[in-house]
Every structure is written in structure tokens, then in C-alpha cells.
Tab-separated table of C-alpha atoms in Angstrom:
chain	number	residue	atom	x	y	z
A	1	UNK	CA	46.668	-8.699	53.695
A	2	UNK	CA	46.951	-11.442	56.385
A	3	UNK	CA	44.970	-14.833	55.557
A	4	UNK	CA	42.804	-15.310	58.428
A	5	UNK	CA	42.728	-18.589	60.520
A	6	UNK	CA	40.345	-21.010	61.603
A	7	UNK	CA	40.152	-22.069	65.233
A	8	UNK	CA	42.276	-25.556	64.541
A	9	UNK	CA	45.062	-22.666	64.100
A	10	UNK	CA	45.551	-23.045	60.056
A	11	UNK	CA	44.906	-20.503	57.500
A	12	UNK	CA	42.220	-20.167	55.492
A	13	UNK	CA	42.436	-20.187	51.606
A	14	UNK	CA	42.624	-16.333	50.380
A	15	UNK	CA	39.873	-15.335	48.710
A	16	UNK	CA	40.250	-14.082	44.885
A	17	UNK	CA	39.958	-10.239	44.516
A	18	UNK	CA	36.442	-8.815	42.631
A	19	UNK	CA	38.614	-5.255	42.009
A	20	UNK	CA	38.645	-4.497	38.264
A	21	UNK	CA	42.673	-4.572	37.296
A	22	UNK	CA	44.623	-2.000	38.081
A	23	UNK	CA	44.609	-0.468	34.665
A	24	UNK	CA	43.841	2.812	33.076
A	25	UNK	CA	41.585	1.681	30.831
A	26	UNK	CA	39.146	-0.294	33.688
A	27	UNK	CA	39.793	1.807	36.472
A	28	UNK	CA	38.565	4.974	34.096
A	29	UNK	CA	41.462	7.078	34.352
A	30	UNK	CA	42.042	7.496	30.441
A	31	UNK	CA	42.645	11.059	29.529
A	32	UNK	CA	38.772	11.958	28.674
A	33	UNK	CA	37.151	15.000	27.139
A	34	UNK	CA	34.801	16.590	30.183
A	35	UNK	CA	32.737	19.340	28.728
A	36	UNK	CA	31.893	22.541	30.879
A	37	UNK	CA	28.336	23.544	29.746
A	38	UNK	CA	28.323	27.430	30.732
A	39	UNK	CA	24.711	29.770	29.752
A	40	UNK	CA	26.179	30.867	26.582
A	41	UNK	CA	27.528	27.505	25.128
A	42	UNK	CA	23.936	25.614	25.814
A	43	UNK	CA	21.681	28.719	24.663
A	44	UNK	CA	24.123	28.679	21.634
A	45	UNK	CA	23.349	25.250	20.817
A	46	UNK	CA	19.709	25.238	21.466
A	47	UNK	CA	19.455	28.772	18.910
A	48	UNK	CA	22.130	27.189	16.241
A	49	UNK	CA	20.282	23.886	15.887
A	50	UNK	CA	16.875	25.974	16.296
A	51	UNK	CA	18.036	28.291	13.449
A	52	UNK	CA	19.433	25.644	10.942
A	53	UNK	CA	16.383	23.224	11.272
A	54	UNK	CA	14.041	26.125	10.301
A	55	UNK	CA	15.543	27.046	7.585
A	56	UNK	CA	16.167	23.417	6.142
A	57	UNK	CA	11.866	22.926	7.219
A	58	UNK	CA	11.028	26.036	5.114
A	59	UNK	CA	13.120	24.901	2.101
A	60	UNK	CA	11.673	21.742	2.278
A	61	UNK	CA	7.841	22.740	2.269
A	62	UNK	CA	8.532	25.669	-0.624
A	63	UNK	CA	10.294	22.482	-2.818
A	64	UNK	CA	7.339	20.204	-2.026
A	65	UNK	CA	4.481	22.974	-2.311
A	66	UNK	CA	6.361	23.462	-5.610
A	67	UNK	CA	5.491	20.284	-7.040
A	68	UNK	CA	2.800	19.734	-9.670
A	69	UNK	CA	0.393	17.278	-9.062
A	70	UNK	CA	-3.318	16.022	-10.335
A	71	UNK	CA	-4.814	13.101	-8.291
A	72	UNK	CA	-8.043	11.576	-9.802
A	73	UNK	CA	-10.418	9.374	-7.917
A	74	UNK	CA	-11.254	6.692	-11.052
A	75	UNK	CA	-13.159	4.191	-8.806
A	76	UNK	CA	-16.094	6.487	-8.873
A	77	UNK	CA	-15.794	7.441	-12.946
A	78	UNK	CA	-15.837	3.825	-13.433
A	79	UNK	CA	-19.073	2.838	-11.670
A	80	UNK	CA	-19.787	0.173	-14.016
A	81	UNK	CA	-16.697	-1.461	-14.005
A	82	UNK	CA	-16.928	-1.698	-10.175
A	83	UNK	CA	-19.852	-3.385	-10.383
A	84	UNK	CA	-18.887	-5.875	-12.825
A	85	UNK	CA	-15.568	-6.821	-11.098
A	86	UNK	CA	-17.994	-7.321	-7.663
A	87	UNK	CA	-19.033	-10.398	-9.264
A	88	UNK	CA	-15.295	-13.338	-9.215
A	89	UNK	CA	-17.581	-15.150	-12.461
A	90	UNK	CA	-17.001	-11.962	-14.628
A	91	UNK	CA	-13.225	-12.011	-14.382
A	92	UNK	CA	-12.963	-13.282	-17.944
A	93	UNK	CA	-14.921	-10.312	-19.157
A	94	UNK	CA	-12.833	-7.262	-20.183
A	95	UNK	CA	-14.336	-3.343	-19.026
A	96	UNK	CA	-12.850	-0.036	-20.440
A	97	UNK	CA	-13.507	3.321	-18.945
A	98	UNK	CA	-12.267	6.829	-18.980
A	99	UNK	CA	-11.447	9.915	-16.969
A	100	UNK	CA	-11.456	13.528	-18.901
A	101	UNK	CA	-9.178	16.167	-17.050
A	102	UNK	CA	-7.469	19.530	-17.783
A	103	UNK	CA	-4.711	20.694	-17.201
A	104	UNK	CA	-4.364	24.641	-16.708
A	105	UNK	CA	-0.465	24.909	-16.593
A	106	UNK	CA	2.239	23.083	-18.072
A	107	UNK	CA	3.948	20.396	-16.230
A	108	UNK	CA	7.631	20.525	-16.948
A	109	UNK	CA	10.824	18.582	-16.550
A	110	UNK	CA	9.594	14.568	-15.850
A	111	UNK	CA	6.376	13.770	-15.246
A	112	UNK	CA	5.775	9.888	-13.192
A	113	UNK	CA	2.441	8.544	-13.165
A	114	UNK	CA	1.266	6.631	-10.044
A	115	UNK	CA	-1.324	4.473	-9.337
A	116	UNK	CA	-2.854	5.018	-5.698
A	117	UNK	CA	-4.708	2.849	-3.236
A	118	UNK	CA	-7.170	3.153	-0.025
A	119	UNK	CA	-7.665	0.904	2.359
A	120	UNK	CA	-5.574	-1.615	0.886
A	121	UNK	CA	-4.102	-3.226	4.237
A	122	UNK	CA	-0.417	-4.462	3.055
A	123	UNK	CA	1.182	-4.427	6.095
A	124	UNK	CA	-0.997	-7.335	7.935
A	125	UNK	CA	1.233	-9.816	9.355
A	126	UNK	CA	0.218	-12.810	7.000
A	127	UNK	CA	0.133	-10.878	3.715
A	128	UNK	CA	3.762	-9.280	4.156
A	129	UNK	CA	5.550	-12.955	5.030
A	130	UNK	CA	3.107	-14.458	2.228
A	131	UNK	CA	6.321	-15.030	-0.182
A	132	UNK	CA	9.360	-17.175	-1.430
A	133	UNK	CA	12.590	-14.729	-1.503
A	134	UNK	CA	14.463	-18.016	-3.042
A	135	UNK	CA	11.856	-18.270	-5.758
A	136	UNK	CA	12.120	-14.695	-6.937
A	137	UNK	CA	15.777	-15.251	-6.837
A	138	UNK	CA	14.750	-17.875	-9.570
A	139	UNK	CA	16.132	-20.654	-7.237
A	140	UNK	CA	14.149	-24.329	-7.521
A	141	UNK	CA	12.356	-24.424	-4.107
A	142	UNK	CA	9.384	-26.322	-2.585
A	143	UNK	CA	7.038	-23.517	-2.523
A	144	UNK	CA	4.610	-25.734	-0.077
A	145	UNK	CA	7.599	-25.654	2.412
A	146	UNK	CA	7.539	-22.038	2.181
A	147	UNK	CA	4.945	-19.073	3.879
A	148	UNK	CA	3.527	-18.552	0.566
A	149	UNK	CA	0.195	-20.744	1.652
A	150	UNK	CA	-2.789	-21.078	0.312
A	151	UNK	CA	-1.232	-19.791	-2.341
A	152	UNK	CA	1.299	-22.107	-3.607
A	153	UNK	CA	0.375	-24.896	-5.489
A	154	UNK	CA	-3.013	-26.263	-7.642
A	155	UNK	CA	-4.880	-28.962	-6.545
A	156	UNK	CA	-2.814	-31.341	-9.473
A	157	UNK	CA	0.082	-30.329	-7.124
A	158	UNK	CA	1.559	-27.695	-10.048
A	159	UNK	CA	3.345	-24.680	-8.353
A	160	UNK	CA	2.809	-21.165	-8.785
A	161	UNK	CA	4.945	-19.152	-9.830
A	162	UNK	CA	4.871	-16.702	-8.283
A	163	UNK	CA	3.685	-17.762	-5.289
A	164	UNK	CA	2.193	-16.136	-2.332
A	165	UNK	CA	-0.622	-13.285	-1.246
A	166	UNK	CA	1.338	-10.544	-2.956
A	167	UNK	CA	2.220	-12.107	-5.961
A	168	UNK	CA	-1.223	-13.292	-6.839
A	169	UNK	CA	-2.892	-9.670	-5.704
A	170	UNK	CA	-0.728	-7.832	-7.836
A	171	UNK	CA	-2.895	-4.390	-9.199
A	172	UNK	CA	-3.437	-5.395	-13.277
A	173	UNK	CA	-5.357	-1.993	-14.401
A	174	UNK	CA	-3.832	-0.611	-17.417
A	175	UNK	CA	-3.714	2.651	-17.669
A	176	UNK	CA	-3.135	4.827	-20.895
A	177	UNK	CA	-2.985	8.510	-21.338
A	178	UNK	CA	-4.059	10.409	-24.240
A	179	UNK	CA	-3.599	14.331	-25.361
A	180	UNK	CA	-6.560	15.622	-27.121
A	181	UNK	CA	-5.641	18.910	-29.249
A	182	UNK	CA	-6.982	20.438	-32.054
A	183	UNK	CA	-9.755	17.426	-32.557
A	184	UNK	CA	-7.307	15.206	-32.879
A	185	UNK	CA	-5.994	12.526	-29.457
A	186	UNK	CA	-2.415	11.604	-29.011
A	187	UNK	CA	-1.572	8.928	-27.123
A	188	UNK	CA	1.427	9.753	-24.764
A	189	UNK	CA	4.033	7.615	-24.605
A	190	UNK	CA	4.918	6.155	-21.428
A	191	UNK	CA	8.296	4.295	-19.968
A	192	UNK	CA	7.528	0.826	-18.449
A	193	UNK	CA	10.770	0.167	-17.266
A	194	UNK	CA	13.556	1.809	-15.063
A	195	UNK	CA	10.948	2.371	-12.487
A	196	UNK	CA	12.172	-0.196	-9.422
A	197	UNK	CA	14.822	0.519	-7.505
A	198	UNK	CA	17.983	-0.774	-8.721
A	199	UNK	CA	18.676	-2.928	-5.809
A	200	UNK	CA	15.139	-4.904	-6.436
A	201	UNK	CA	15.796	-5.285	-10.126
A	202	UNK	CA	19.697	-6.473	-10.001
A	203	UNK	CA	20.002	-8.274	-6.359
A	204	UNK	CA	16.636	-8.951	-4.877
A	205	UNK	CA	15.009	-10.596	-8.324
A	206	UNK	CA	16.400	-12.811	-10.710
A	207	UNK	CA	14.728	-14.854	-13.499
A	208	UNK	CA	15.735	-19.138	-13.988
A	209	UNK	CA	18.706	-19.845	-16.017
A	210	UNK	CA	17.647	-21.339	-19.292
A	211	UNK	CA	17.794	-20.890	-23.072
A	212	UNK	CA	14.003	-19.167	-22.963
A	213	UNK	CA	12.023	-17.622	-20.474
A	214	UNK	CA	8.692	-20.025	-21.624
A	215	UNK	CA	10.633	-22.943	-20.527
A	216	UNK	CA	12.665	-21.684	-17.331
A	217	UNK	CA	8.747	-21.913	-15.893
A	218	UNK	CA	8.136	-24.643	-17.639
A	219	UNK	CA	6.115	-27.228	-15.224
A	220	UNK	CA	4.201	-23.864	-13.131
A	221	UNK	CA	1.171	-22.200	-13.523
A	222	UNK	CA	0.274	-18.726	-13.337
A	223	UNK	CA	-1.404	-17.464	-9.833
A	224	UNK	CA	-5.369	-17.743	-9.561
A	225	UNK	CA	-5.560	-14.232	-9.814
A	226	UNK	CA	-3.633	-13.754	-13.133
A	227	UNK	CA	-4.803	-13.529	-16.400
A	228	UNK	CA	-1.284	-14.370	-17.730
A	229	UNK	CA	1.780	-16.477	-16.858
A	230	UNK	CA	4.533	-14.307	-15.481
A	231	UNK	CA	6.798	-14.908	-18.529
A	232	UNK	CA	4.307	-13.022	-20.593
A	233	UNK	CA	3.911	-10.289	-18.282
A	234	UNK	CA	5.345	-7.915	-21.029
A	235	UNK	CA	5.165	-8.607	-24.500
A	236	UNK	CA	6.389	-5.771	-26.281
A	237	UNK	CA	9.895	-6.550	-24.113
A	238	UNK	CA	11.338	-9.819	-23.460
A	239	UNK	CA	13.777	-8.168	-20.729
A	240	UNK	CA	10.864	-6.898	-19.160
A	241	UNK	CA	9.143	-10.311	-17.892
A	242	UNK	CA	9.541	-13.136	-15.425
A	243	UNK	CA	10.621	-11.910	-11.840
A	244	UNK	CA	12.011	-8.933	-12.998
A	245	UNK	CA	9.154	-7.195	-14.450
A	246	UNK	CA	9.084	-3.687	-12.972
A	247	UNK	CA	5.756	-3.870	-12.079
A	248	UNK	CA	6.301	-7.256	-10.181
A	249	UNK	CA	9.279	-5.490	-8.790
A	250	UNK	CA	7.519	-2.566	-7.268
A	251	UNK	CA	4.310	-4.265	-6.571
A	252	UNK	CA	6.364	-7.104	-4.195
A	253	UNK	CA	7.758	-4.203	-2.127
A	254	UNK	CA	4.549	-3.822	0.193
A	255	UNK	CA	3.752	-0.533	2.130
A	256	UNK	CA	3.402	0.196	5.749
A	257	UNK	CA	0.132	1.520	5.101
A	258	UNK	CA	-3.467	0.916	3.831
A	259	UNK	CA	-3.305	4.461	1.609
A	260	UNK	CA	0.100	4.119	-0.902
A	261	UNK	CA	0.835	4.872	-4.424
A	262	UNK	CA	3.280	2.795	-6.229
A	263	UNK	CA	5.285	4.548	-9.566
A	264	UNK	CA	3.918	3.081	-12.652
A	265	UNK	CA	4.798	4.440	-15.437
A	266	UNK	CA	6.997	7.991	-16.815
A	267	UNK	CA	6.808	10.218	-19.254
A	268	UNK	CA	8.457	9.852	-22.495
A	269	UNK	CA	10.352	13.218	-23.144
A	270	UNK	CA	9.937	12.877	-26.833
A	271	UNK	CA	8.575	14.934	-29.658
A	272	UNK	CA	5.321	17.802	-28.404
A	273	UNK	CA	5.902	16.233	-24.607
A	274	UNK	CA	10.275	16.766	-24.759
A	275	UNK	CA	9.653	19.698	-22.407
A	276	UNK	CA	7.088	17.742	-19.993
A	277	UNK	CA	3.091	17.265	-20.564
A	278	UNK	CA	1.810	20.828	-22.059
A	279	UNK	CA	-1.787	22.080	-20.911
A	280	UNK	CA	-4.371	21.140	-22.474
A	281	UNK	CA	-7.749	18.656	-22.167
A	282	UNK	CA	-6.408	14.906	-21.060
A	283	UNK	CA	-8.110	11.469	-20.867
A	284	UNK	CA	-7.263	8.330	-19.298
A	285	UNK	CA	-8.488	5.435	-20.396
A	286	UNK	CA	-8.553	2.607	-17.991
A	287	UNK	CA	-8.742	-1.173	-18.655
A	288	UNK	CA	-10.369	-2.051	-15.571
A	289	UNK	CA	-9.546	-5.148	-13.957
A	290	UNK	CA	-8.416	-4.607	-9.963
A	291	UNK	CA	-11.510	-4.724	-7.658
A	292	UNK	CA	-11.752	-2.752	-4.556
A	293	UNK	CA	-15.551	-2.566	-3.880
A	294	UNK	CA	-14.946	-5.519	-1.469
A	295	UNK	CA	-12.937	-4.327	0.835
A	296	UNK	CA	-14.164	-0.692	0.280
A	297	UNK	CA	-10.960	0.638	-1.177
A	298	UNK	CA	-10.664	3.541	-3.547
A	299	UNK	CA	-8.342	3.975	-6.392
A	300	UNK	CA	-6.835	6.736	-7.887
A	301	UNK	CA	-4.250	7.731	-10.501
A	302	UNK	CA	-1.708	10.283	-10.188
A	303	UNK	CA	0.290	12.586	-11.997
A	304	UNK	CA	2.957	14.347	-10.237
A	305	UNK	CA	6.366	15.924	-11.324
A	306	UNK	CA	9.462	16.071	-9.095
A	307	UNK	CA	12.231	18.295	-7.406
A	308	UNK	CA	15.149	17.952	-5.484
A	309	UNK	CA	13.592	16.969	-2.362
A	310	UNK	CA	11.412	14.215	-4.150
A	311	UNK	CA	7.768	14.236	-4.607
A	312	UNK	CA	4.743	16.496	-2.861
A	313	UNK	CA	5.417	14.935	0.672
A	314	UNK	CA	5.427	17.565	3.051
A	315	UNK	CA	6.087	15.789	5.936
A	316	UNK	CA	9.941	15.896	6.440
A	317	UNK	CA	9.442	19.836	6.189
A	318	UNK	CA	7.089	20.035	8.583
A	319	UNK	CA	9.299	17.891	10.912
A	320	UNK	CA	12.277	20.081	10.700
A	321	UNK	CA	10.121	23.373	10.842
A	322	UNK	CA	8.690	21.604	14.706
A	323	UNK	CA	11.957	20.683	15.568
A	324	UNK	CA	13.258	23.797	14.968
A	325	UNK	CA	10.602	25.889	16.374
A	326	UNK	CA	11.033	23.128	19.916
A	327	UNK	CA	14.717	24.163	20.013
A	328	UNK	CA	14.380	28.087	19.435
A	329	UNK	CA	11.205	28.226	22.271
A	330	UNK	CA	13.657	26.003	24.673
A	331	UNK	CA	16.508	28.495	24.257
A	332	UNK	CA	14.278	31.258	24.794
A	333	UNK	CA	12.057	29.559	27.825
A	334	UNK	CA	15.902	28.939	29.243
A	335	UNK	CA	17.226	32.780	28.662
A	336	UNK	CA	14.118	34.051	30.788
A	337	UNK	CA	14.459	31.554	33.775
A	338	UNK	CA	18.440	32.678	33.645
A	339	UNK	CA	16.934	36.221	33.474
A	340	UNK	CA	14.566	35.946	36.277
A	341	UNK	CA	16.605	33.878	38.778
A	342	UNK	CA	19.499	36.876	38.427
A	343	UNK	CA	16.976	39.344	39.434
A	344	UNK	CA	16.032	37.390	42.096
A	345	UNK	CA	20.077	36.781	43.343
A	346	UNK	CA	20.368	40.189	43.305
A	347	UNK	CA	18.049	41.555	44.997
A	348	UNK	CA	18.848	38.689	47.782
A	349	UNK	CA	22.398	40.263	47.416
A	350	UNK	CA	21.614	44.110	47.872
């Protein structure tokens, strides 16, 4: 093109060009995949995916319906527990109770036990950040520099460890689970750890380098909340305390809503219970420490076994089986508007 000129008679500077390069790749002219949709191709979609997520829905359900599980409400057995733990002054005071159940049918393969929670709010903005990542890596941090306040150090300026909301409202009940048969009881024994996820327990928690666990926390305190110091969480295991107790471990990872269970404890597969927990009369007994009265919560403890699709959760069943059921009734609604607008052509036709 010609530069244009001003009326003095000289040429004006040429402008640069805003035309992508001339290039295959910017002008789109690459050699590209265009799809014809036709009737049968996009009704054969709609039916295939219709078809497959119905099927993968039903299997789901039938493996979670499946599942055996006993749920029992122990907040209301243990009325007089729930009473005494209303009062903060009795917090010293130890309360036992128990919860009798039967089971009709065996529960085979591995049984978990969970401990369940309602109205528990974990996922409120100031409780989830309410934490020092670097101090569970067993890093030496300023804890007052970090979100875990109020709960970070004593008024003698000695830190918690842990610190933090979730730390110091971690659930303490102990729970124990005895067979009763032929008028005698059996306690049945119960794993404690290989419960967290792996991840947690080998990359998200470490304990303080040191010769001993007692004086890697040397200089902290336990949180308000606690009866004991976190390296005595377990006693009967010395691998099983500081950060990476398994119940610290699942505890810290907070749910996204107020009703949860967290896994507590399994089933030993050894001696009567190698096979799973046989039927039979059952009791529970409950050292009763975590109060809920306050912020009118409810607590429960769960049996449950488990099958290839996890736990009773019905939910990703049910969200295939709609999904499915969407696709099918689109592919059909689509067949009769084809259907009806032919009739319509010809008849326009004839």
C-alpha cells in the first residue's frame, strides 16, 4: 500500500499492521477434526452414556445397600454423663456409661468402628484456619505469629502444642466394645492405628527430632482442653503419640459438614472375631468425656463393614442412576421431536 501524504506534500509514517501473522497456526488453518453430528450419532451418544451410567448407578446402590451397619445414638443412653460434662468445673471428674445392642446377623470380612457427630460446625471459617501446618510438621515456630489464636500460648507465655481450635477440641470419648456370650463378656480387640490416610501420617505430620518424645516438647504445655500432653496421647505405643497419633491425624482433617463420622478404631480379625463380629448381645462402654449439650449436638457410634465401593453412602449411586435416567429421557424426548417434525415435512411434501 501507498503511504499517504500530508498537505506540506511528505509522507506520513506507515502505520504497523494489527493482522495476526500470516501463519497456519494464527490464522486457524491447521488441519482440524470437524465433527458432523447426524440423528443417529447424537441419539447414540445420549442412549450409550444413558445406558452405561445406569448400570454403574444400580451397581453402586446394590454394593452400598449391601453394607452392614448399626448406628447408636449414645448421647441419650448417657443422660447423666451429659449433664455432668454441662458443668467446665467437673472436667476433672471421670463418667462411664454403656449401650446394650444385638446383633441379629453376622458381620463379616472387616468391621471399622466410627464415632459420629451432629451439629458439630467444622467448616466455619475461623475454626478450619485455627492451626500451625509448620508445627505439626514438628518445625520450631512462633505459634502467636500463627492463626492458631486464642489458642496458642498460656498466660506465662508457654506454647501449646498443639495449638489451635482443632487441636484443643479434639473428641476424647473412649470407646470399648465387649461380646457377651454364654454369661461370660469378651472384650473385642480393636486396632488403633493404620486408620489415617497415609499421606497425613507420612507427609502432612511429623513429630520433633530428638532422643525422646517427652523432651522434643519439652518447654509446651498441653491444650486447655486436654487431659494429657500430646506425647502421652498413647501409652500402650510409643509410635503412636506426638503429631502422629492417628486420632490427632484424623481428627485435624475437619469436615465440610456439621453431621460427620470420623474412623476410630477396626476390628481385630483374631481368634472367635477372625471371620468378622458374630451375632450375638453387644455392649459399649463409653468413658464419657466430649460434651455436646452446649451446642445441641448428638453423638453416635457406628459400626459398619465395607465393600468395594466403600462404606453405606448411597449417594454416588444415586447420582449416576439421575444422570443416566437425564440422558436416556433426552434421547428419547429428541427421537419423538425427529419423529414428529418428519410427519409434519411430509405431509407439507405430499
Amino acid at each position: 500500500k501507498r503511504n499517504m501524504k500530508t498537505k506540506a506534500g511528505q509522507e506520513a509514517p506507515a502505520h504497523p499492521s494489527r493482522c495476526p501473522d500470516p501463519s497456519a497456526f494464527k490464522q486457524q488453518k491447521l488441519p482440524a477434526w470437524k465433527p458432523q453430528l447426524s440423528l443417529a450419532s447424537v441419539l447414540s451418544c445420549f442412549f450409550v452414556i444413558g445406558a452405561a451410567c445406569l448400570a454403574v448407578g444400580i451397581c453402586l446402590i446394590l454394593s452400598a445397600n449391601s453394607v452392614r451397619e448399626i448406628q447408636i445414638n449414645y448421647s441419650e443412653k448417657c443422660s447423666d454423663c451429659t449433664k455432668l460434662r454441662e458443668n467446665s468445673s467437673n472436667w476433672n471428674k471421670e463418667c462411664y456409661c454403656s449401650a446394650d445392642f444385638m446383633l441379629k446377623e453376622d458381620m463379616l470380612g472387616d468391621v471399622f468402628m466410627y464415632y459420629g457427630l451432629q451439629n458439630f460446625y467444622q467448616n466455619h471459617r475461623r475454626y478450619v484456619i485455627s492451626r500451625s501446618d509448620a508445627q505439626l510438621l514438628g518445625r520450631d515456630v512462633n505459634v502467636q505469629r500463627s492463626y492458631c489464636t486464642p489458642f496458642t500460648t498460656y498466660p506465662n507465655g508457654t506454647p501449646m502444642a498443639p495449638c489451635g481450635a482443632i487441636a484443643n477440641s479434639i473428641f476424647n470419648d473412649t470407646i470399648d466394645l465387649f461380646y457377651n456370650v454364654n454369661s461370660s463378656v469378651i472384650q473385642v480387640p480393636l486396632l488403633k492405628t493404620g486408620n489415617s490416610w497415609w499421606t497425613d501420617k507420612n507427609v502432612k505430620f511429623r513429630n520433633p527430632v530428638a532422643h525422646n518424645l517427652s523432651s522434643a516438647f519439652a518447654g509446651t504445655a498441653r491444650p486447655p482442653y486436654w487431659q494429657k500432653p500430646v506425647y502421652m496421647l498413647d501409652e500402650e505405643d510409643e509410635r503412636n503419640n506426638g503429631y502422629i497419633n492417628d486420632d490427632l491425624v484424623i481428627w485435624m482433617r475437619v469436615s465440610a459438614f456439621s453431621t460427620f463420622r470420623n474412623l476410630y478404631r477396626r476390628v481385630s480379625r483374631t481368634r472367635q472375631f477372625a471371620v468378622g463380629l458374630p451375632a450375638g448381645n453387644y455392649t459399649f462402654r463409653i468413658s464419657y468425656n466430649f460434651p455436646v449439650s452446649k451446642f445441641k449436638g448428638k453423638k453416635y457410634v457406628i459400626l459398619s463393614t465395607v465393600v468395594w465401593s466403600g462404606g453405606s453412602n448411597p449417594f454416588l449411586g444415586i447420582a449416576y442412576t439421575v444422570c443416566g435416567a437425564a440422558a436416556t429421557l433426552t434421547g428419547f424426548v429428541i427421537t419423538a421431536i425427529h419423529l414428529k417434525l418428519r410427519k409434519k415435512k411430509t405431509y407439507f411434501q405430499k
